[in-house]
Amino acid sequence: MSSVTVTVVAEVPPGFKDGMAPPPPVRRLSSNGSPTEKSSCGTCLQRLPFMVDPRKLPCSHVFCFPCLKSEFAKTNAVNCPVCGKVFDNLEMDKVTKVQRMKSDEDSRSVKEPVSVLCDVCKKDPVTAISFCIDCGKKMCPRHLEFHDGYQIDFSKKKHKQISIEVYRASPNKFVVCEKPGHANQQLTKACRNCHKLFCDRCDTKAACDVNGAKVHDPREIENLSVELKDILSKKMELCSGKITDIIRLQKNTSGDLCDIQEKVGQMLEEVDKTVEDQISMIKSKADQLKNEITLHLNQSSNQVDVFSSSLMAKKDQLDDLWTSTQHLITQNRDAEVVRQYKARSDQLDKAVTVELGFCHLPRKMLSYTGSDEDIDLGLELEPSSPSSLHFRIKEKNSTVHCSTVCWTLEGHFLCGRDSLMEVRHSDNVNVLKNLKTTNANGVALHKQGYLALHWANNKNYIILYSPELTFIKLFGEFFRTTDKFSHMSSSEKHVVAVDPDTKQLRVYGTNGDSLFDMKLVGMMRPWGVHYLQDGCVLVSDFMAGSVRKYKVLPGHSEPIWVCRDLESPVGITTDFSGIIYVASFTGSKIYVLSHEGVKLKVLTHKKLQNVKEVYDIDIVDDQLVLACGVDGLACFELTFEAVVL
């Protein structure tokens, strides 16, 4: 039987440029034209055992026939996506068919026997020539020489050996029972429930405590091995699908980077044109912008490299598991299959459910600012709105209702609860500091420490605390008769708190002086509030399902804009670029609004489906944290599409 050699190469498709993440390896056919079981379709990446009518192009790359016909129908030619060669006037029905690898069931009908490999070789085992009955090992010529030398030098008993042909004729004959008094008795049966092996002298009527069975269910080893091999083969098929998913995900990620590089080139050309139009006055800014774009490309490239390395590590682990299981079911004796079935089955189950993760490339775009008469470059590189949420961490077994949260300057969580305030670590949600107090329904940062909006005895109290959560002073107080929930916010000049009873905004100076009250025109039940850098505030209306923007002025204030059709909006915040985020009380939605109050999209995550209610939200950089009432704190990472517009 001729050997098959597999050459693994990384071919670069047309348009692939330096500095990009390497493409996935392409597995060629062997030099004699025979495929390997790891050969895969260059289009859909399905492995050869599961390909649909596999065909081989003149360049020796293998594809599913439907994939080839789909490509041919587009351009009346086939462009190999692996090597880039183009084949015109190709007669599709005459494309060389490839013999699919035999399944385990089919292989039993093949006359040519399967090669028996050495059990001692660690890597790349070669064909065995002898079997030691005493050691229970198949050995190649090299290891047989070591084995015989050891017998001559050290062992007092000469081991019994047989040729590999005799062993292959009846391998189960040499698996014997090790129980006292059962010496040299061949193991012929195994329990279908617990996979325990028996010889003819063993008691098969003893109790079996696996799967609730009262007694053993003995079966012939050969028949049970066939059943277990079939189960393992099906799980290997799922494992193969997971490996295909890894290759496809890596390929798509590399394609995203190609798009980024192409768009970056377009942006650089646009920058150059603008610089030429506005001459040398703005060249310094143009150079700075080029550096930012190039840095964006480098950061994206590095991120893809790291993600690709992670994917390849997972793929290597799955490859090793797949190969070792294939060796188990084709090269080992039936008794060994039964012995290792449980552990190997669990490993394959775990492999199929392994999390591949995502490559979240930051999305940025060129935006035009100013007019044609401005003596300025008029271009800036800006981030766009987020595309999805990526789960980071969630508080477990919360026992105290969490009503409000904000990020501290140290990057941790400051949260207010029914009977205490806490600072929790953002990596593991462990408590760093706490203070027992009355209900804290609103928190905000202050130049001297933290501000908290407490509720007790039908009153709201605004209290200033030090960074160590020690009392400094009382800022203000106002009566409340409806419910306890209300939020607050702060800026460099003002501290504001929502009074839902009077539908007013209480405005204080940063030293605690009460400045004025502002009537929130059009509000039904104001809840969340967020102070903007332009001196305005955003206020959510829980009952009306809206968010309004107001200018902070004494007396009555008409809204600048209104965003409607929001479901029970509560907490509200903005990111560093001014994009607005509104939490829904139902817990399953986060609304994303533009600077002008236009609803851009709705973010959600499966981890939010079981959250009963959400009260507050805050963001720092790309990290978003939610106060989830009885479900405690939940933190997510904002992610962006891997496309540059």
XYZ file of C-alpha atoms in Angstrom:
645
model
C 0.000 0.000 0.000
C 1.544 3.311 -1.130
C 1.931 6.072 1.412
C 0.210 9.458 1.114
C 2.139 12.633 1.818
C 0.295 15.834 2.808
C 1.950 19.165 2.170
C 0.533 22.099 4.169
C 1.135 25.502 2.593
C -0.225 28.990 3.162
C -1.144 30.379 -0.251
C -1.780 34.096 -0.640
C -4.932 34.887 -2.645
C -4.971 37.755 -5.159
C -5.198 41.166 -3.510
C -3.692 39.962 -0.254
C -1.110 42.525 0.979
C 1.801 42.649 3.379
C 1.036 43.306 7.033
C -2.231 41.386 6.987
C -3.042 38.314 9.055
C -1.909 35.109 7.256
C -4.599 33.108 5.450
C -5.548 29.677 6.797
C -3.426 26.727 5.618
C -4.539 25.001 2.427
C -4.260 21.196 2.428
C -3.258 19.928 -1.020
C -3.758 16.510 -2.539
C -0.791 14.187 -2.179
C 1.742 13.843 -4.945
C 0.035 10.700 -6.264
C -3.310 12.550 -6.629
C -5.015 10.969 -3.636
C -6.892 13.243 -1.195
C -6.455 13.170 2.535
C -9.341 13.088 5.020
C -8.329 16.640 6.093
C -8.645 18.030 2.546
C -11.361 20.666 2.423
C -13.438 22.570 -0.154
C -11.719 25.843 -1.089
C -15.106 27.621 -1.101
C -17.294 26.267 1.730
C -14.345 24.762 3.722
C -16.211 21.478 4.317
C -13.918 18.505 4.930
C -13.601 15.802 2.281
C -15.575 13.085 4.158
C -18.570 15.452 4.224
C -18.150 17.265 0.867
C -20.937 17.102 -1.726
C -19.729 15.332 -4.909
C -16.046 16.405 -4.516
C -14.218 17.411 -7.744
C -10.572 18.294 -8.444
C -9.558 21.247 -10.640
C -6.465 21.037 -12.880
C -4.593 22.973 -10.157
C -5.251 19.984 -7.803
C -7.489 21.913 -5.380
C -10.672 20.131 -4.306
C -14.188 21.643 -4.233
C -17.780 20.563 -3.771
C -19.367 20.239 -7.232
C -22.267 22.613 -6.329
C -19.679 25.221 -5.240
C -17.903 24.921 -8.640
C -21.159 25.202 -10.592
C -22.173 28.287 -8.597
C -18.840 29.959 -9.425
C -19.071 28.923 -13.105
C -22.616 30.304 -13.424
C -21.447 33.803 -12.436
C -18.628 34.372 -14.969
C -18.665 31.301 -17.271
C -15.261 30.471 -15.787
C -13.859 29.066 -12.565
C -11.505 31.238 -10.523
C -9.818 29.042 -7.908
C -10.076 31.000 -4.609
C -7.088 29.091 -3.222
C -4.359 29.745 -5.825
C -6.066 32.359 -8.011
C -5.803 30.420 -11.301
C -8.624 31.008 -13.814
C -10.001 28.142 -15.936
C -11.981 29.198 -19.020
C -14.080 26.910 -21.204
C -14.144 24.288 -18.467
C -16.556 21.418 -19.135
C -18.160 21.063 -15.727
C -19.383 17.496 -16.203
C -15.837 16.357 -17.057
C -14.135 17.822 -13.989
C -12.257 15.021 -12.253
C -14.207 13.304 -9.523
C -12.449 12.678 -6.211
C -12.895 9.455 -4.277
C -14.344 10.406 -0.885
C -12.616 8.829 2.135
C -14.280 5.623 3.251
C -16.383 5.776 6.399
C -15.659 3.322 9.186
C -18.592 1.163 8.113
C -17.529 1.182 4.452
C -13.922 0.427 5.361
C -14.910 -2.988 6.688
C -15.894 -4.064 3.173
C -12.540 -3.048 1.652
C -10.366 -6.036 0.914
C -7.086 -4.278 1.557
C -6.438 -4.338 5.347
C -5.930 -1.135 7.346
C -2.322 -0.501 8.298
C -1.542 -1.502 11.886
C 0.585 1.218 13.492
C 3.122 1.112 16.304
C 1.712 1.819 19.800
C 5.057 3.096 21.138
C 5.823 5.826 18.575
C 4.978 9.223 20.058
C 4.677 11.150 16.787
C 4.060 9.943 13.225
C 3.695 6.210 14.102
C 4.987 3.782 11.483
C 3.717 0.328 10.535
C 4.062 -2.328 13.244
C 5.667 -5.722 12.495
C 5.240 -7.551 15.818
C 2.879 -7.807 18.800
C 4.090 -8.618 22.362
C 1.452 -10.679 24.177
C 2.916 -9.892 27.625
C 3.249 -6.109 27.037
C 0.062 -5.824 24.953
C 1.869 -3.488 22.502
C 2.263 -3.395 18.715
C 5.819 -2.411 17.757
C 7.687 -1.136 14.720
C 11.184 -2.508 13.875
C 12.974 0.194 15.900
C 10.947 -0.268 19.084
C 10.990 -4.055 18.683
C 14.802 -3.868 18.757
C 14.692 -1.837 21.997
C 12.149 -4.289 23.440
C 14.259 -7.389 22.647
C 17.391 -5.709 23.969
C 15.652 -4.972 27.261
C 14.541 -8.609 27.515
C 18.096 -9.856 27.023
C 19.687 -7.396 29.479
C 17.150 -7.117 32.312
C 14.158 -9.436 32.147
C 14.268 -12.957 33.579
C 11.169 -13.956 31.603
C 11.097 -13.978 27.838
C 8.007 -12.259 26.463
C 5.801 -14.030 23.945
C 5.684 -12.362 20.532
C 3.675 -13.002 17.386
C 3.802 -11.535 13.913
C 1.561 -8.629 13.111
C -0.270 -10.750 10.515
C -1.302 -13.271 13.202
C -2.372 -10.415 15.497
C -4.379 -8.700 12.762
C -6.272 -11.904 11.980
C -7.803 -11.941 15.505
C -6.768 -8.970 17.697
C -9.425 -9.583 20.336
C -7.949 -13.019 21.042
C -5.042 -11.418 22.895
C -7.125 -9.309 25.291
C -7.312 -11.442 28.447
C -8.960 -11.103 31.840
C -6.765 -9.931 34.728
C -8.921 -11.241 37.577
C -7.394 -13.902 39.860
C -8.201 -17.379 38.634
C -9.224 -16.121 35.196
C -5.734 -16.174 33.689
C -5.513 -16.344 29.888
C -9.297 -16.125 29.566
C -10.245 -13.990 26.555
C -12.454 -10.945 27.227
C -15.513 -11.595 25.097
C -18.307 -9.450 26.569
C -18.864 -5.931 27.897
C -21.696 -4.217 29.781
C -23.622 -1.818 27.559
C -24.299 0.451 30.545
C -20.985 0.706 32.445
C -18.643 -0.678 29.679
C -17.062 -3.163 32.103
C -15.286 -6.046 30.336
C -15.937 -9.765 31.100
C -14.483 -13.133 30.227
C -16.560 -16.330 30.158
C -15.819 -16.961 33.856
C -16.825 -13.475 35.062
C -20.134 -12.913 36.821
C -22.262 -10.796 34.465
C -25.288 -10.865 36.770
C -23.727 -8.600 39.412
C -25.257 -5.193 40.221
C -24.617 -2.321 37.769
C -25.184 1.182 39.172
C -24.792 3.145 35.923
C -27.816 4.850 34.349
C -30.135 3.297 36.948
C -29.585 -0.264 35.675
C -29.970 -2.972 38.314
C -27.787 -5.592 36.594
C -25.214 -5.637 33.805
C -26.377 -5.693 30.201
C -23.675 -7.934 28.647
C -23.052 -7.690 24.908
C -20.459 -9.201 22.603
C -17.421 -6.905 22.565
C -17.353 -6.776 18.759
C -21.025 -5.729 18.538
C -20.759 -3.127 21.336
C -17.581 -1.711 19.786
C -19.389 -1.191 16.469
C -22.173 0.714 18.281
C -19.729 2.891 20.245
C -17.600 3.587 17.159
C -20.710 4.812 15.368
C -21.478 7.239 18.233
C -17.893 8.509 18.277
C -17.912 8.937 14.485
C -21.032 11.118 14.659
C -19.437 13.258 17.358
C -16.282 13.490 15.237
C -18.466 14.804 12.424
C -19.696 17.582 14.722
C -16.094 18.236 15.763
C -15.147 18.472 12.077
C -17.918 21.016 11.596
C -16.528 23.083 14.466
C -13.058 22.994 12.863
C -14.662 24.176 9.617
C -16.335 27.023 11.527
C -12.930 28.069 12.874
C -11.380 28.117 9.389
C -14.347 30.016 7.958
C -14.320 32.550 10.812
C -10.599 33.129 10.361
C -11.089 33.537 6.619
C -13.930 36.035 7.114
C -11.893 37.961 9.690
C -8.987 38.222 7.245
C -11.472 39.411 4.630
C -12.672 42.147 7.005
C -9.083 43.309 7.312
C -8.827 43.380 3.495
C -11.860 45.691 3.418
C -10.320 47.928 6.068
C -7.070 48.187 4.104
C -8.944 49.055 0.926
C -11.029 51.720 2.687
C -7.948 53.086 4.429
C -6.322 53.529 1.034
C -9.366 55.472 -0.153
C -9.266 57.677 2.927
C -5.576 58.412 2.449
C -6.256 59.481 -1.143
C -9.089 61.743 0.026
C -6.837 63.301 2.648
C -4.135 63.953 0.023
C -6.655 65.604 -2.306
C -7.953 67.869 0.464
C -4.408 68.856 1.408
C -3.664 69.792 -2.207
C -6.844 71.910 -2.385
C -6.079 73.855 0.780
C -2.315 74.000 0.123
C 0.448 74.018 2.719
C -1.490 75.800 5.505
C -3.106 72.567 6.648
C -0.366 70.057 5.793
C 0.508 69.518 9.443
C -3.077 68.510 10.221
C -3.164 66.251 7.170
C -0.045 64.431 8.357
C -1.578 64.034 11.794
C -4.755 62.579 10.286
C -2.730 60.137 8.166
C -0.976 58.942 11.283
C -4.338 58.354 12.973
C -5.614 56.339 10.017
C -2.419 54.296 9.819
C -2.583 53.706 13.572
C -6.175 52.535 13.152
C -5.028 50.057 10.492
C -2.134 48.819 12.639
C -4.366 48.374 15.668
C -6.918 46.464 13.584
C -4.176 44.303 12.087
C -2.724 43.519 15.508
C -6.173 42.676 16.827
C -6.797 40.283 13.926
C -3.370 38.663 14.467
C -4.141 38.017 18.126
C -7.606 36.674 17.319
C -6.231 34.472 14.520
C -3.612 33.031 16.870
C -6.338 32.221 19.381
C -8.426 30.520 16.683
C -5.474 28.477 15.431
C -4.672 27.321 18.964
C -8.248 26.095 19.373
C -8.126 24.483 15.935
C -4.889 22.649 16.789
C -6.478 21.280 19.953
C -9.521 20.061 18.014
C -7.273 18.583 15.298
C -5.321 16.623 17.907
C -8.540 15.363 19.498
C -9.982 14.381 16.125
C -6.788 12.567 15.084
C -6.376 10.703 18.374
C -10.031 9.584 18.302
C -9.628 8.448 14.710
C -6.615 6.431 15.836
C -8.637 4.976 18.713
C -11.470 3.674 16.571
C -9.290 2.396 13.693
C -6.043 1.252 15.318
C -6.933 -0.017 18.790
C -8.554 -3.201 19.897
C -12.257 -3.229 20.647
C -11.605 -3.523 24.369
C -9.520 -0.339 24.271
C -12.378 1.481 22.478
C -14.737 0.413 25.255
C -12.267 1.450 27.962
C -11.660 4.932 26.553
C -15.170 5.606 25.245
C -16.497 7.641 28.196
C -13.488 9.977 28.465
C -13.182 10.456 24.702
C -16.920 11.017 24.295
C -16.867 13.736 26.970
C -13.877 15.409 25.266
C -15.681 15.466 21.901
C -18.857 16.858 23.523
C -16.804 19.645 25.092
C -14.990 20.329 21.813
C -18.239 20.761 19.893
C -19.464 23.406 22.350
C -16.185 25.350 22.589
C -16.705 29.118 22.355
C -14.901 30.627 19.356
C -15.462 34.235 20.382
C -15.566 37.198 17.994
C -13.076 39.594 16.489
C -14.489 43.015 17.272
C -12.725 45.499 14.998
C -13.392 49.178 15.824
C -15.470 50.912 13.184
C -14.391 54.423 12.220
C -15.377 56.779 9.453
C -14.224 59.988 7.795
C -16.563 62.896 8.528
C -16.613 66.306 6.846
C -16.758 69.365 9.108
C -17.052 73.053 8.281
C -17.609 74.646 4.863
C -15.568 74.975 1.699
C -14.548 78.509 2.721
C -12.967 77.333 6.001
C -9.179 77.462 6.062
C -9.028 74.021 7.557
C -8.672 70.408 6.505
C -12.342 69.771 7.244
C -11.889 66.016 7.836
C -11.840 64.015 11.020
C -11.666 60.316 11.893
C -14.592 59.505 14.162
C -16.012 56.358 15.762
C -19.501 55.288 14.717
C -22.341 53.910 16.817
C -21.901 50.439 18.394
C -23.141 47.319 16.644
C -23.536 44.838 19.514
C -22.885 43.967 23.159
C -20.221 41.497 24.293
C -20.792 40.074 27.771
C -18.001 40.677 30.335
C -19.153 39.931 33.866
C -22.287 39.790 36.019
C -22.800 39.878 39.777
C -23.875 36.526 41.193
C -26.271 35.873 44.052
C -27.157 39.517 44.693
C -29.119 39.882 47.926
C -29.671 43.671 47.971
C -31.611 45.629 45.335
C -29.264 47.716 43.091
C -30.905 50.967 41.872
C -28.031 53.042 40.466
C -24.437 52.782 39.241
C -21.615 54.886 37.808
C -17.946 54.383 36.962
C -15.339 55.748 39.389
C -12.169 57.533 38.262
C -10.237 54.353 39.144
C -12.364 52.327 36.695
C -14.536 50.499 39.265
C -18.293 50.434 39.957
C -19.946 52.841 42.440
C -23.425 51.439 43.101
C -26.330 52.470 45.283
C -28.546 49.857 46.933
C -31.529 49.703 49.283
C -29.476 49.887 52.469
C -25.893 50.660 51.467
C -23.424 52.159 48.996
C -20.583 50.084 47.544
C -17.496 50.353 45.375
C -16.962 47.071 43.507
C -14.029 45.881 41.410
C -14.763 45.983 37.661
C -12.872 42.722 36.942
C -14.563 40.406 39.458
C -17.366 42.513 41.079
C -15.794 41.982 44.513
C -16.603 44.622 47.164
C -13.760 47.130 47.693
C -15.601 49.596 49.995
C -19.086 49.813 51.447
C -21.187 52.045 53.693
C -24.456 51.122 55.390
C -26.975 53.905 54.826
C -30.525 54.582 53.644
C -31.744 53.830 50.121
C -29.335 55.252 47.502
C -31.225 55.711 44.220
C -28.799 57.995 42.400
C -24.993 58.371 42.356
C -22.604 60.724 40.572
C -18.960 61.784 40.640
C -17.815 65.000 42.361
C -14.407 66.678 42.496
C -14.253 65.876 46.244
C -15.519 62.285 45.940
C -19.026 60.926 45.332
C -22.585 62.284 45.450
C -25.553 60.135 46.422
C -29.303 60.753 46.213
C -30.883 59.025 49.242
C -34.551 58.408 50.040
C -35.933 58.172 53.594
C -39.049 59.394 55.441
C -40.668 60.717 52.238
C -37.657 62.903 51.460
C -34.746 62.890 49.021
C -31.341 63.875 50.464
C -28.282 64.746 48.365
C -25.110 63.916 50.350
C -21.433 64.405 49.455
C -19.039 61.579 50.423
C -15.259 61.319 50.328
C -13.563 58.684 48.099
C -13.457 56.496 51.255
C -17.284 56.805 51.567
C -17.172 59.035 54.671
C -19.771 61.799 55.119
C -18.683 65.349 54.129
C -21.847 67.468 53.880
C -25.548 67.622 53.034
C -26.121 69.265 49.645
C -29.906 69.570 49.692
C -33.239 67.904 50.318
C -36.789 67.905 48.912
C -40.042 66.098 49.719
C -41.161 62.953 47.884
C -44.562 61.258 48.250
C -44.987 59.032 45.172
C -42.103 56.542 45.130
C -38.414 56.447 45.985
C -36.845 56.198 42.504
C -35.056 59.230 41.117
C -31.682 59.926 39.492
C -29.032 62.661 39.562
C -26.078 63.869 37.474
C -23.218 66.358 37.771
C -20.956 68.605 35.692
C -18.087 70.995 36.433
C -20.618 73.726 37.371
C -23.844 72.055 38.430
C -25.393 69.121 40.269
C -28.921 68.219 39.105
C -31.516 65.870 40.597
C -34.913 64.837 39.211
C -38.003 65.543 41.365
C -40.708 63.287 39.837
C -43.447 64.638 42.176
C -43.242 68.217 40.887
C -41.744 67.290 37.476
C -38.859 69.643 38.159
C -35.085 69.549 37.956
C -33.396 70.633 41.222
C -30.204 72.525 40.298
C -27.316 73.020 42.779
C -23.842 74.484 42.590
C -20.860 72.162 43.057
C -20.414 73.637 46.579
C -23.943 72.582 47.592
C -25.776 75.896 47.159
C -29.326 75.578 45.822
C -29.407 77.678 42.610
C -32.864 77.240 41.069
C -35.591 74.790 40.077
C -36.377 74.095 36.425
C -39.836 72.972 35.252
C -39.575 70.029 32.823
C -42.221 70.967 30.248
C -44.012 67.990 28.665
C -42.890 65.404 31.229
C -45.277 62.798 32.712
C -42.928 60.820 34.999
C -39.272 61.972 34.731
C -36.729 59.335 35.853
C -33.168 59.399 34.509
C -31.033 62.496 33.953
C -27.633 63.069 32.339
C -25.696 66.360 32.141
C -24.151 67.093 28.712
C -20.950 69.014 27.936
C -22.910 71.685 26.034
C -24.720 72.761 29.226
C -27.923 70.848 28.446
C -29.472 67.826 30.150
C -31.128 64.656 28.894
C -34.165 63.454 30.873
C -36.029 60.157 30.350
C -39.822 59.967 30.752
C -40.815 56.549 32.111
C -44.570 56.970 31.525
C -44.463 58.733 28.133
C -41.731 56.429 26.736
C -39.487 59.267 25.571
C -36.215 61.145 26.091
C -36.039 64.958 25.964
C -33.148 67.388 25.776
C -33.437 70.641 27.779
C -31.332 73.759 28.181
C -30.628 74.281 31.906
C -32.415 77.564 32.732
C -34.392 78.926 35.717
C -38.189 78.596 35.460
C -39.831 76.714 32.603
C -37.695 75.014 29.960
C -39.040 73.807 26.621
C -37.389 70.678 25.186
C -34.880 71.151 22.341
C -35.827 67.782 20.867
C -37.855 64.690 21.816
C -37.205 61.015 20.965
C -40.404 58.958 21.345
C -41.512 55.314 21.146
C -39.083 54.022 23.784
C -40.192 51.215 26.097
C -40.116 52.318 29.768
C -36.866 54.368 29.561
C -34.992 54.832 32.866
C -31.208 55.420 33.169
C -29.496 57.498 30.480
C -25.843 58.241 29.625
C -23.467 59.091 26.739
C -20.135 57.742 25.512
C -16.976 59.756 24.787
C -18.241 60.673 21.281
C -21.646 61.897 22.510
C -23.723 58.883 21.377
C -26.688 58.499 23.770
C -27.618 55.218 25.507
C -30.981 54.686 27.234
C -31.762 51.654 29.411
C -35.234 50.095 29.291
C -36.821 49.119 32.624
C -37.836 45.748 31.150
C -34.134 44.840 31.054
C -33.885 43.393 27.544
C -33.184 46.558 25.508
C -30.691 49.416 25.340
C -31.627 52.212 22.937
C -28.857 54.025 21.015
C -29.636 57.626 19.986
C -27.729 60.195 17.930
C -26.753 63.654 19.217
C -29.974 64.983 17.691
C -32.196 62.367 19.351
C -32.611 60.082 16.340
C -33.009 56.408 17.268
C -30.062 54.600 15.648
C -30.554 51.029 16.854
C -31.554 48.778 19.748
C -28.889 46.682 21.495
C -29.681 43.468 23.338
C -27.929 40.327 24.577
C -29.041 36.857 25.623
C -27.693 37.548 29.141
C -30.323 40.313 29.459
C -33.278 38.063 28.605
C -33.529 36.754 32.172
C -32.950 40.143 33.853
C -36.202 41.221 35.496
C -35.590 44.978 35.524
C -32.935 47.641 34.877
C -32.737 50.977 36.707
C -29.531 52.741 35.633
C -26.743 52.705 33.025
C -23.260 54.236 32.693
C -20.409 54.037 30.162
C -16.664 54.648 30.216
C -14.669 54.121 27.006
C -16.308 50.996 25.489
C -17.418 49.473 28.816
C -21.138 49.595 29.707
C -22.506 48.754 33.172
C -26.141 48.269 34.231
C -27.846 48.416 37.644
C -30.255 45.469 37.427
C -32.257 45.654 40.676
C -32.440 42.205 42.300
C -30.040 40.837 39.650
C -27.238 43.168 40.782
C -24.625 44.544 38.346
C -23.971 43.461 34.747
C -21.100 44.712 32.571
C -20.782 44.520 28.772
C -18.280 45.640 26.144
C -19.540 47.761 23.245
C -18.399 46.358 19.902
C -18.298 47.864 16.422
C -18.599 46.450 12.923
C -15.340 45.569 11.193
C -15.940 47.959 8.288
C -14.497 51.424 7.637
C -16.864 53.722 5.764
